[in-house]
Structures are given as C-alpha cells and as structure tokens.
Coordinates of C-alpha atoms in Angstrom, one line a residue:
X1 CA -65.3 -6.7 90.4
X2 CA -68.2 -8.4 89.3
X3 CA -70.0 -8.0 86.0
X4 CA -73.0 -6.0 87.0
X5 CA -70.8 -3.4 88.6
X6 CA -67.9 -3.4 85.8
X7 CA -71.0 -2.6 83.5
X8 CA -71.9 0.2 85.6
X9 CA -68.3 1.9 86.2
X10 CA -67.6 1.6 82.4
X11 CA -70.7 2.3 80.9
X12 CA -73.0 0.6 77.7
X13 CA -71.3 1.4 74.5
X14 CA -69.6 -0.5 72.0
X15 CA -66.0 -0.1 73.0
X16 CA -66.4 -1.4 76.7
X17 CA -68.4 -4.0 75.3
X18 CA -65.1 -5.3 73.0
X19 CA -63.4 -4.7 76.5
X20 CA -65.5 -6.6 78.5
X21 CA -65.9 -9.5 76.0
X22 CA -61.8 -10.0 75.9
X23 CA -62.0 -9.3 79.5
X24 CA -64.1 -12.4 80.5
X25 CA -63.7 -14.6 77.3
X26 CA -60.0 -14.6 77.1
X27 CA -59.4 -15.8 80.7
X28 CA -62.5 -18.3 80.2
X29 CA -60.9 -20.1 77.2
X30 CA -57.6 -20.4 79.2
X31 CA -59.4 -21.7 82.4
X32 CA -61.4 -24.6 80.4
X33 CA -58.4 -25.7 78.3
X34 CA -56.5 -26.2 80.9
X35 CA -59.8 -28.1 82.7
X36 CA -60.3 -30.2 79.6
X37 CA -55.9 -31.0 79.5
X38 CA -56.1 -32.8 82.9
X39 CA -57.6 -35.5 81.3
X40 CA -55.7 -35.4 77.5
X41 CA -52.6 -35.4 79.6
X42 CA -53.7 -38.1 81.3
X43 CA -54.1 -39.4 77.8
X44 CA -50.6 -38.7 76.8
X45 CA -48.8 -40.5 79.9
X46 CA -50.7 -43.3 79.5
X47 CA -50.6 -44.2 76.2
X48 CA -47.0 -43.4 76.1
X49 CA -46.4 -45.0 79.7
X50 CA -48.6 -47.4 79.9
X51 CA -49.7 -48.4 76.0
X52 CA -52.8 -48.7 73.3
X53 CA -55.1 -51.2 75.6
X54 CA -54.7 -48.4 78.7
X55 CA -56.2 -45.9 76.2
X56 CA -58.5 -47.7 75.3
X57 CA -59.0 -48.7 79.3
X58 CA -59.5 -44.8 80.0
X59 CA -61.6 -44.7 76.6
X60 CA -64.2 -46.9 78.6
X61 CA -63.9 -45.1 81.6
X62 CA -64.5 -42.0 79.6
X63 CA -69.2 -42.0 79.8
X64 CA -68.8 -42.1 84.0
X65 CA -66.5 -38.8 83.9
X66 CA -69.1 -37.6 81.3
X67 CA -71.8 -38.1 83.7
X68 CA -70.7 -36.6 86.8
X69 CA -69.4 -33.6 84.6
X70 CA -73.2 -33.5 83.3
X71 CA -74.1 -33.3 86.5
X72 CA -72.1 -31.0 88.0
X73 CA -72.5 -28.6 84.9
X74 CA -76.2 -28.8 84.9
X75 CA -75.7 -26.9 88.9
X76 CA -73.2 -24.5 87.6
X77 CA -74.6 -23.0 84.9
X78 CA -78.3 -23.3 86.1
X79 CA -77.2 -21.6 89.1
X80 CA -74.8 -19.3 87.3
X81 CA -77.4 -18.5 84.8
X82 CA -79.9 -17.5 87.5
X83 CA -77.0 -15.2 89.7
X84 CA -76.0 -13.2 86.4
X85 CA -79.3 -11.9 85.4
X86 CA -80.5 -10.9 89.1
X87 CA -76.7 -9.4 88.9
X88 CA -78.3 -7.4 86.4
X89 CA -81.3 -6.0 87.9
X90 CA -78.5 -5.5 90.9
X91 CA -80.3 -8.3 92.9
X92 CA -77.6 -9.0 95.1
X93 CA -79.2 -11.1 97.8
X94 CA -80.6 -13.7 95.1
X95 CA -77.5 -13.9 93.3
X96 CA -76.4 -15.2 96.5
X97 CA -78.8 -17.5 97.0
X98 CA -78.6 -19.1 93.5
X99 CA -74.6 -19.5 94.5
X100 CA -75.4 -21.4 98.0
X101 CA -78.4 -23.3 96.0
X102 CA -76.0 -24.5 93.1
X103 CA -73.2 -25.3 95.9
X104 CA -75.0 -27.2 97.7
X105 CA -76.4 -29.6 95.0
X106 CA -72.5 -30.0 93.4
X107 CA -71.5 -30.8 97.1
X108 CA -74.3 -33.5 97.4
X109 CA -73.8 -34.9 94.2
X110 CA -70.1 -35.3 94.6
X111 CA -69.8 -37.0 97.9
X112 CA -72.5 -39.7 96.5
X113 CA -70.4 -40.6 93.5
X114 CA -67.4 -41.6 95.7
X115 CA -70.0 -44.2 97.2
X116 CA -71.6 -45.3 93.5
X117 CA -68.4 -45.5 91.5
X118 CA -66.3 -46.6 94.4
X119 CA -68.8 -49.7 94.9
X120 CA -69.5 -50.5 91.2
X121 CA -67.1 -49.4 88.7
X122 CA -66.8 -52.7 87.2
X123 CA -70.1 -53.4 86.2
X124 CA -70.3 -49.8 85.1
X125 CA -67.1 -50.3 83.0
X126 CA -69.0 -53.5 81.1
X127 CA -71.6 -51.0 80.8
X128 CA -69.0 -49.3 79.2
X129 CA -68.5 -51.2 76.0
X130 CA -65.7 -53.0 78.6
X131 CA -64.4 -56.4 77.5
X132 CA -62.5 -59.1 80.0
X133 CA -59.4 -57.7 78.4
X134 CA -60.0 -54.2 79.8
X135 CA -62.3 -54.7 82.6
X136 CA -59.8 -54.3 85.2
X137 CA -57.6 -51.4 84.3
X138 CA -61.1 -49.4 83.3
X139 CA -62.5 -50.0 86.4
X140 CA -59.3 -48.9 88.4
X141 CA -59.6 -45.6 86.4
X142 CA -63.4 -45.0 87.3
X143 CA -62.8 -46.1 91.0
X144 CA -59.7 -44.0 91.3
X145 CA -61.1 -40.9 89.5
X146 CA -64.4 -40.6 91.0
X147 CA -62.5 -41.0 94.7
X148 CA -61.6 -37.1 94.1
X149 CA -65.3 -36.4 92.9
X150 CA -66.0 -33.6 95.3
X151 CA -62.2 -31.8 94.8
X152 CA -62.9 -31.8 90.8
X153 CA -66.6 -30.8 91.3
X154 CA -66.2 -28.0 93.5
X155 CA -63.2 -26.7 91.4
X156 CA -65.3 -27.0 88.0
X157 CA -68.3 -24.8 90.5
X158 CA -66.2 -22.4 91.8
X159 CA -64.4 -22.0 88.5
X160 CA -67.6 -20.6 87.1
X161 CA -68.5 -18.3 89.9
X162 CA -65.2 -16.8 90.7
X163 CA -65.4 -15.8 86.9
X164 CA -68.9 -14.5 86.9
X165 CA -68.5 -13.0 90.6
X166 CA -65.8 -10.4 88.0
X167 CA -62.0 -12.3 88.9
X168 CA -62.1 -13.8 85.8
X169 CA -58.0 -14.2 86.2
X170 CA -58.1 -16.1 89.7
X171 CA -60.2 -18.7 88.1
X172 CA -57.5 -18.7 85.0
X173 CA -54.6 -19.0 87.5
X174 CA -56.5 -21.4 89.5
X175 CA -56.7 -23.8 86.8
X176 CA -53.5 -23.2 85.7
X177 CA -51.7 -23.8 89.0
X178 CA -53.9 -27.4 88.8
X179 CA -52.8 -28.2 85.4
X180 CA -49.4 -27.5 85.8
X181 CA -49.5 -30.0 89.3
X182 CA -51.8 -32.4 87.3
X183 CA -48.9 -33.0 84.9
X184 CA -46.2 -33.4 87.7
X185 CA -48.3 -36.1 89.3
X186 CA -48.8 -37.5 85.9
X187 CA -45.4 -38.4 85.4
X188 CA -44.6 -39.1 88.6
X189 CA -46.9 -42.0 89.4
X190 CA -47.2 -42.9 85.6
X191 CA -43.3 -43.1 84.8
X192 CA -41.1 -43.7 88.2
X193 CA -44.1 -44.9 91.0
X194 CA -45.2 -47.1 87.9
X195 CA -49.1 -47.2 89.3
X196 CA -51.3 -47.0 85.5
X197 CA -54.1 -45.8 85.1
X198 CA -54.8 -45.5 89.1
X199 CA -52.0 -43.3 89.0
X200 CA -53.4 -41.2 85.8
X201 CA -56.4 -40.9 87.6
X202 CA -55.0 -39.6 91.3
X203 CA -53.3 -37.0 89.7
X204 CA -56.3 -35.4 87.7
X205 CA -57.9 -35.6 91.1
X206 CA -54.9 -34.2 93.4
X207 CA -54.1 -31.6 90.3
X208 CA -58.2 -30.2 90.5
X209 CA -57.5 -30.1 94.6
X210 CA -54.7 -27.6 94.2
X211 CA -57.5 -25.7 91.8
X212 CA -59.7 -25.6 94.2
X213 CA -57.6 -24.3 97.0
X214 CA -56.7 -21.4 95.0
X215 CA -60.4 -20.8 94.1
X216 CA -61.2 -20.7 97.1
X217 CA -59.3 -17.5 98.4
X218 CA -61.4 -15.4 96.2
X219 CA -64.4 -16.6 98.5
X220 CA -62.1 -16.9 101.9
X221 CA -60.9 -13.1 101.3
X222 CA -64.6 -12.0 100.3
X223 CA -63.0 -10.0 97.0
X224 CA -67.0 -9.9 95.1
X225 CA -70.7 -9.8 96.0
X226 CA -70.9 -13.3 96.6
X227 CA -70.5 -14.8 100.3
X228 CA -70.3 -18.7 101.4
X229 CA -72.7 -17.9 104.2
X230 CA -76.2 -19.6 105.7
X231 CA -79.1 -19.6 103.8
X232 CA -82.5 -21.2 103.4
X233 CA -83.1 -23.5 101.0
X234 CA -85.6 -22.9 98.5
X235 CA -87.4 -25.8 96.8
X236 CA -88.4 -23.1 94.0
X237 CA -84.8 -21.7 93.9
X238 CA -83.4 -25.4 93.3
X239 CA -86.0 -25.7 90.9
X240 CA -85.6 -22.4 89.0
X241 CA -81.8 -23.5 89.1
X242 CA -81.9 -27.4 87.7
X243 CA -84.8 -26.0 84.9
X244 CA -81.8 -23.3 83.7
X245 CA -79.1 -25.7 83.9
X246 CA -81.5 -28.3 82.1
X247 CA -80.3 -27.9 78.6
X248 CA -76.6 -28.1 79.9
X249 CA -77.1 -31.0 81.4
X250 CA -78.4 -32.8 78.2
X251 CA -76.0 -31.5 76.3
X252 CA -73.2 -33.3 78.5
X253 CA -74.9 -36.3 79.5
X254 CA -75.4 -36.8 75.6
X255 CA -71.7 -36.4 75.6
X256 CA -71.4 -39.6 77.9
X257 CA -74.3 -41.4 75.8
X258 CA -72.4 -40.7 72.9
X259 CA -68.9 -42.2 74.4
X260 CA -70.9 -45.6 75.1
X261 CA -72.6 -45.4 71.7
X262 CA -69.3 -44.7 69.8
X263 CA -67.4 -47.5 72.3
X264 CA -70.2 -50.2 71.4
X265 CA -69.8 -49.5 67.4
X266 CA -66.0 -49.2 67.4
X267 CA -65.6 -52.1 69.9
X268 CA -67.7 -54.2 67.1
X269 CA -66.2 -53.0 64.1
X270 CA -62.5 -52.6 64.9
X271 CA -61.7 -53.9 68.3
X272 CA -59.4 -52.8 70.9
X273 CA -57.1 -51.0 68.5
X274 CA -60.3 -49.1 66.9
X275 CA -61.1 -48.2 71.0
X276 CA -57.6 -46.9 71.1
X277 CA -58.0 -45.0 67.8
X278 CA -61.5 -43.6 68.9
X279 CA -59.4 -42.7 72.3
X280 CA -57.4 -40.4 70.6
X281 CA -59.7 -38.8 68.8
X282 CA -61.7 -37.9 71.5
X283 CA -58.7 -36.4 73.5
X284 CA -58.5 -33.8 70.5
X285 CA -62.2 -33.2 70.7
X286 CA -61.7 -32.8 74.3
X287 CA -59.1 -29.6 73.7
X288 CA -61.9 -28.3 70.8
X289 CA -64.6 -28.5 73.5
X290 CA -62.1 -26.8 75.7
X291 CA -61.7 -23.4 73.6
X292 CA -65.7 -23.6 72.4
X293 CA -67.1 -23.7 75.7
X294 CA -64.2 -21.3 77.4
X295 CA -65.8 -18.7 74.4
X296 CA -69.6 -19.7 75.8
X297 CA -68.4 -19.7 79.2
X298 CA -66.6 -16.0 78.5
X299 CA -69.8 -15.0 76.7
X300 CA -72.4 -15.9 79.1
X301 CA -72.9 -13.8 82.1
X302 CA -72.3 -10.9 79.6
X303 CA -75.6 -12.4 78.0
X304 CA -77.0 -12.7 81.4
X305 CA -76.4 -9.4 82.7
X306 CA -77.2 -7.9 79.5
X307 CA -80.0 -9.6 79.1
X308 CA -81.5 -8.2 82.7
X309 CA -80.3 -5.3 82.4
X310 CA -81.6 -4.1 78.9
X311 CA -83.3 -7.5 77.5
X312 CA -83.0 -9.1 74.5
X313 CA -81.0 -5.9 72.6
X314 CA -78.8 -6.0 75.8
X315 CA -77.5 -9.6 75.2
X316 CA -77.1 -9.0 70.9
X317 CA -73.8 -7.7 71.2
X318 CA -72.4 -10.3 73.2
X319 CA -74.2 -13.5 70.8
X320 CA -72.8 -11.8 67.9
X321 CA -69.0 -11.8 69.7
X322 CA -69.4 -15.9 70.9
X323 CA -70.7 -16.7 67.3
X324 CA -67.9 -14.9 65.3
X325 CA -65.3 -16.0 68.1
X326 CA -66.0 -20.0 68.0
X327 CA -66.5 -19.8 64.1
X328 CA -63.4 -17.8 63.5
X329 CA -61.1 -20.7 66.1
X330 CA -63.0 -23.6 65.1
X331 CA -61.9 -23.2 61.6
X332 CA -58.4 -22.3 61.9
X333 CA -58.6 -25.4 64.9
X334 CA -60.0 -27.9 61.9
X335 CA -57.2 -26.1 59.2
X336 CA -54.7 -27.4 62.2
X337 CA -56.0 -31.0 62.1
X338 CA -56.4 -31.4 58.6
X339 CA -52.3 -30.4 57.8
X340 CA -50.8 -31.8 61.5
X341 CA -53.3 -34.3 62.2
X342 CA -50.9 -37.1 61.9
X343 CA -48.1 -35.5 63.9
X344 CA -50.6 -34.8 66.7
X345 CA -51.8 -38.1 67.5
X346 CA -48.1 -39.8 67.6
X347 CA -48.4 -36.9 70.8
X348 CA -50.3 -40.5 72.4
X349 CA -48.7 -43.4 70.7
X350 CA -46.4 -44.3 68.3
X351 CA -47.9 -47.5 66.8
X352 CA -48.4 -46.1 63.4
X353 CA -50.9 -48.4 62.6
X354 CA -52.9 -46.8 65.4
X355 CA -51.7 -43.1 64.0
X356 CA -52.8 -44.0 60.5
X357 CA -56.5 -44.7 61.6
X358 CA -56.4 -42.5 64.1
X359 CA -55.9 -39.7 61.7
X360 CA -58.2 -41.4 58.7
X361 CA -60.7 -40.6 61.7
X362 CA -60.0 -36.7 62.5
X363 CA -60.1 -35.9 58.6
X364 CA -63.8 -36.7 58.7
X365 CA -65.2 -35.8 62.0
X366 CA -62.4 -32.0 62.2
X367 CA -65.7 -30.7 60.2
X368 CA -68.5 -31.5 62.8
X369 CA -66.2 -29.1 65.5
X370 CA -66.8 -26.6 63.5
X371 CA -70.5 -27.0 63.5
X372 CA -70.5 -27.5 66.5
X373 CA -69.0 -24.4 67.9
X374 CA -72.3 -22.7 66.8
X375 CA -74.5 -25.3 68.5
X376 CA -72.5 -24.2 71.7
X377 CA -73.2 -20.5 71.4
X378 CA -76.4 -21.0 70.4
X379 CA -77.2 -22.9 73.7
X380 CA -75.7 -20.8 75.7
X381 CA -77.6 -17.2 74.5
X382 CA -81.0 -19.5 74.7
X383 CA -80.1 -20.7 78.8
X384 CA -78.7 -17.0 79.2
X385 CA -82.2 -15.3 78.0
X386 CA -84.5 -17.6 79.9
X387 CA -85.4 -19.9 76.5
X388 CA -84.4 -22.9 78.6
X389 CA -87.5 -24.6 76.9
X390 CA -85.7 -24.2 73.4
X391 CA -82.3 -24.9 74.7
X392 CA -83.8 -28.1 75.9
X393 CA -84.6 -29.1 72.9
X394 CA -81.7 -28.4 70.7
X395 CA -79.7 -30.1 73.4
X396 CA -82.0 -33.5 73.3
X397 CA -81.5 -33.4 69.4
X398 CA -77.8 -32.8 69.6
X399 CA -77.1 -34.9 72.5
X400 CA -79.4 -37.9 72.7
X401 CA -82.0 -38.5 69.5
X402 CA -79.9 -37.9 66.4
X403 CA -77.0 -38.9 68.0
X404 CA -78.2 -42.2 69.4
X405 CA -80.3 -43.2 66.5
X406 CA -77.4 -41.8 63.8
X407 CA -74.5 -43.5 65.7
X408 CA -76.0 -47.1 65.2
X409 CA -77.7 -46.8 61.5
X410 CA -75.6 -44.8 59.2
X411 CA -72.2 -47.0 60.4
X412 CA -74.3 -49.9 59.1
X413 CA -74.5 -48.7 55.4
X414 CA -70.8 -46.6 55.0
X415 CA -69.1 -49.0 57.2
X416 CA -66.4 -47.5 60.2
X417 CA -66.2 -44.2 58.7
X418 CA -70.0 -43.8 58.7
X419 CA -69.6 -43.3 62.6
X420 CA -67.8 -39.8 61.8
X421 CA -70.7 -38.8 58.9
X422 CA -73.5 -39.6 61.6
X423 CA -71.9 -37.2 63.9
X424 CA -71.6 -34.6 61.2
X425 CA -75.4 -34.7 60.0
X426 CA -76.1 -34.2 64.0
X427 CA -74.5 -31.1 64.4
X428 CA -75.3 -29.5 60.8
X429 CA -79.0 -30.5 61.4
X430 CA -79.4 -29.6 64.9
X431 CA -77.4 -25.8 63.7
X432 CA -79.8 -25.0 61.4
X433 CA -82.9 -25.6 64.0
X434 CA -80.8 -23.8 66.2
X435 CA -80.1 -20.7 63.9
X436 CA -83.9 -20.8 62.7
X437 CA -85.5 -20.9 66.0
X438 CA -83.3 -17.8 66.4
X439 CA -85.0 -15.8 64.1
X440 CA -87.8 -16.6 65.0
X441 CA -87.4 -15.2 68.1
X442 CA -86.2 -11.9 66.8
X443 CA -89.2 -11.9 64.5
X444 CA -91.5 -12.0 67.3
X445 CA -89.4 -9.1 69.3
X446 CA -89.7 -7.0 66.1
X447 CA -93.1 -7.8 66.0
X448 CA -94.0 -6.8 69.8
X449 CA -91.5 -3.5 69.1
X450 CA -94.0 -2.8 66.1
X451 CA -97.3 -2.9 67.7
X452 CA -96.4 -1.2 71.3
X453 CA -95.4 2.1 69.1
X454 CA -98.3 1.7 66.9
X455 CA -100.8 4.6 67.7
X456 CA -104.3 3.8 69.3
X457 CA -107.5 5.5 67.5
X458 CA -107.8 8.1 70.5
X459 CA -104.9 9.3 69.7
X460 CA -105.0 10.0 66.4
X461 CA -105.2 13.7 65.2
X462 CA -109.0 14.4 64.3

C-alpha cells in the first residue's frame, strides 16, 4: 500500500501517525544496516582473513564506493523526493514519471562506472592516499567492486522505492536475504577459495544481486502505484529530480572527500597501521550511518506526503519523530562505544596495538555521531519540503568546506587526535546553522499565518 493511500484508509490523527512512523522507520533502519554491513563484513573477513595492510587496502578503496554511492543517492532521493509529494496531492502519473526518470539515470550511471573503474582503478587508488605497498590489493578492490556497479545501484534504487511505493518489509527482506548471501560469499572466497580483497569485493556485489532480485518482484507482480513502463523523458523532470537530490548528493560525495582527506593525514602522521586504525573506525561509523539514515529514510516520504498533502504543519509531526529517534539511538549507540569500544574493534583484528589506537580514536570522534544524527534529519525535512536551496548549503558546510579546510589545519596544532576534534567542530557548527535556519523558517510560516487572518479595513465593523 503506498503511503498516500495508507494516509487515506487510516486517517490524520496522532495515533496513525505513531503507526505509520514505526511502520516505515522500523523496516528502513533494518534495510540500511544491513546495506551499510555488506561492506563492515567485508571488513571483518578481511582483516581477520587477509590482515591490517588489506584494511587498510579496502580503507583506500573506500572514496570510489563513496562516489558512486553519492551518485546513485543523489537519483534516489531526488527522485523519491519528487514521487512522495505528487503521492500526496494523489498525482499518480508524475510519481511515475519521477520513478522511470530516477531509474534511468542510476542505470546510466552504473553501467559507465564498470568502464571508469574497471580501466583506471590504480591511478584512482594513488588518488586514494594509495602507497606502492597497497596499490595493488586497493586497486583489485575498486576494479572488482565497481564490476557489480549496476546490481548494487539498482538494489540501493529500488530499495528506496519499494519502501516509499508502501512494502516497506519487501525492501527489509530484500536486504536481508543480500546480507545474509553477502556473508556466505564472504567467507567463502575469503577463507577456503583464498581470493582477498577481489573476493571481499565479489561477494558485496553477488550478495546486492540476490537484493535486487527480490526487489524486483514487488515491481514484476505490480503490488503499488508504481509501474516499470515507457515514458518520455523530461529534461525538466531530470532536472527537478537532480536539484532535489542535490543536497544528498553533497552530503555523500563529502563522505568520499572526507575518506581521501582523512587517508592523506593519517597516511602522513601514522602510516599504514594508522590507515588500518582509521579503517576500523570508519567500519563503525558505517553501522551509525546505517541506523541514522534508516530513521531519515523511515521519516521521509512521511515528510513528503505530509508535506503535499497539508504543508509545512503536515510534515511537523514526522520532523519531530526522526529528531527524537536519531537523538535517542545515537546516544545510547555513543554510550555502546564508549564502555565496548575496545571489544568491538578486536571484531576486525587482533593486533592490539592496532585495537589500542583504534579505540583512542572512537573515544573522541563517538560524540560527532551524535551530532550528526541531527544534521541527517535536518537534511532530510529541508529536501522533503522543497528547501533544497537550504539543504544545499548545510550539506556543502558539512560535507566539503569545514570538513576539507578542518581536516588539514586543526591536526597540525593537536597532532593525530586533532583529526577527530576537526570532525566534531564540523557537525556541532553545521547543527546549529541547521537548527537556526529552522526557525527561521517557522518564523516566517507564523508570520504568513498572522497576516492572511488579519482583517482588511472593509471589513471592519463601522
């Protein structure tokens, strides 16, 4: 059922709200974790199987996954954003369209970057922060990942729209069935087949192919509104769709900038070991990303929908449930870290000089998740209520400008650990931008609210 028409056989009040917030969020936050495990297991067989340097390897490899997932997100939710608010005014037709528009540009996208990566992942890996020591396993992993480019791209599209097309479960089974195969694979050409990090990375692909093919059948058996079928392409539909998914796309491709940035630094400051380090840190971050953005991903065609159906006072509620959500499990996620920390990385590696800075590492940066699960919901009611503008912007200061210029200058005055405090300032300053631009905005609703009731002098009793 999807969410324009669950809104309209269950009505507008503030139990089938709570409903339809666990309804969509819960199956969300189980559908990205498990997207976000294929590659922290991938982690966990190879620097178990494998060792430190092939962590480090996948480390480098790390900014070209980043960018096609920028990509690929910025088509998603552009598209997704578009389909839930014409959902809303029960648009069904342009919903459709925006789904065909965004599938086509994910399919494009992914068949080039078999052709880019597949030709140049070694000079992409030096790119990297790669040195002659890791060049060739790092450049194995981007070659062999991006080989499956379309299979995890599609799955990651069709992920979004089976949810927002109202079978939120299907896309949490479909993930599941891909994580569950991703693992398999994992230890079978990691541990027995013995292939490294070409084998870590054929198994994230194969695992996302059995995603997809389950995906799929929600289309295949036509079980929502939404239909694979011929359409015209619109310039000002792919337009309309890559403005919307803008701000995501900044957001992750800053994700990718910030890999290099924090590969450069480490690389110079603590070698291959501090790559390795920085590896597992960012495997953790990868499950914290998983359950922020399965609460924004939950959260967002309720936004949408509300948002078209009722305007800003439609899409309150469901702001008000992502911000209490991701504030409430980032905290008792950065609790986790703080008192397990230590056991958790040994999940990777054992060398317990690698465990010991590893964890030094998470102490400092477990804050900045927490931060940054309101940057995330934030971002996601602006691109849900058509302030892509604003969205932009926070995402540019989040993902690119502080980070870049932060990254490189405060490491320089508090040495290694300064890396973690830049990343901290980022998300605390771009947060409160974020939160005031917010309030701003309801200021200005208030306002408008104020003066349409206000009477005109005609008619005024005499």
């Amino acid at each position: 059922m999807p969410v324009a028409s669950y809104f309209v056989k269950e009505g507008y009040c503030m139990n089938n709200q709570l409903k339809s917030v666990m309804r969509y969020v819960l199956p969300s936050i189980g559908s990205m974790l498990v997207a976000y495990l294929y590659v922290v297991i991938d982690g966990i067989f190879v620097g178990q199987g494998i060792g430190a340097d092939a962590l480090a390897a996948v480390n480098v490899g790390s900014p070209s996954v980043s960018f096609m997932t920028a990509l690929v997100g910025m088509m998603a939710t552009g598209s997704a954003a578009v389909a839930a608010v014409r959902l809303g005014r029960g648009d069904y037709n342009g919903a459709n369209d925006a789904f065909m528009t965004g599938l086509s540009l994910v399919t494009l996208v992914s068949v080039l970057a078999i052709a880019v990566f597949g030709f140049f992942a070694e000079p992409i890996a030096r790119l990297s922060g790669s040195n002659d020591t890791l060049l060739s396993m790092a450049g194995d992993y981007i070659r062999y990942y991006n080989m499956f480019a379309p299979l995890s791209a599609l799955a990651a599209f069709f992920s979004v729209f089976v949810r927002n097309d109202g079978n939120p479960r299907l896309s949490f089974w479909g993930m599941i069935a891909g994580g569950v195969a991703n693992t398999f694979l994992d230890w079978l050409f990691v541990f027995p087949l013995h292939m490294g990090v070409r084998g870590a990375a054929i198994a994230s692909g194969l695992g996302q192919g059995i995603a997809l093919l389950i995906l799929s059948a929600h289309f295949i058996k036509k079980a929502g509104v939404l239909r694979i079928r011929r359409f015209h392409l619109s310039g000002m539909l792919v337009g309309k769709v890559l403005k919307r998914g803008l701000p995501d796309f900044i957001l992750r491709i800053g994700v990718a900038i910030n890999n290099l940035c924090c590969n450069l630094v480490m690389l110079r400051l603590a070698g291959e070991l501090g790559l390795s380090a920085l590896a597992i840190v960012g495997y953790i971050s990868i499950l914290a990303t998983g359950i922020f953005t399965g609460v924004s991903g939950g959260i967002q065609p309720l936004i949408g929908h509300g948002f078209g159906k009722h305007g800003r006072a439609g899409a309150a509620y469901f702001y008000r449930a992502g911000m209490v959500l991701n504030v409430a499990l980032s905290v008792l996620f950065y609790l986790v870290l703080l008192l397990f920390g230590d056991k958790i990385t040994m999940v990777f590696n054992n060398d317990m000089e690698l465990v010991a800075m590893a964890y030094g590492f998470l102490r400092i940066y477990a804050f900045s998740l927490v931060i940054g699960s309101v940057n995330i919901i934030l971002l996601t009611y602006f691109m849900s209520t058509k302030k892509s503008a604003l969205a932009s912007i926070l995402a540019l200061l989040r993902g690119l400008v502080l980070n870049t210029a932060l990254i490189f200058t405060v490491p320089m005055l508090l040495g290694i650990n300064g890396l973690w405090f830049a990343l901290c300032i980022v998300e605390s300053v771009v947060a409160v931008i974020g939160l005031f631009m917010k309030h701003k905005i309801i200021q200005k609703d208030v306002l408008a609210e104020t003066m349409q009731i206000q009477p005109t002098p005609s008619s005024l009793p005499k």
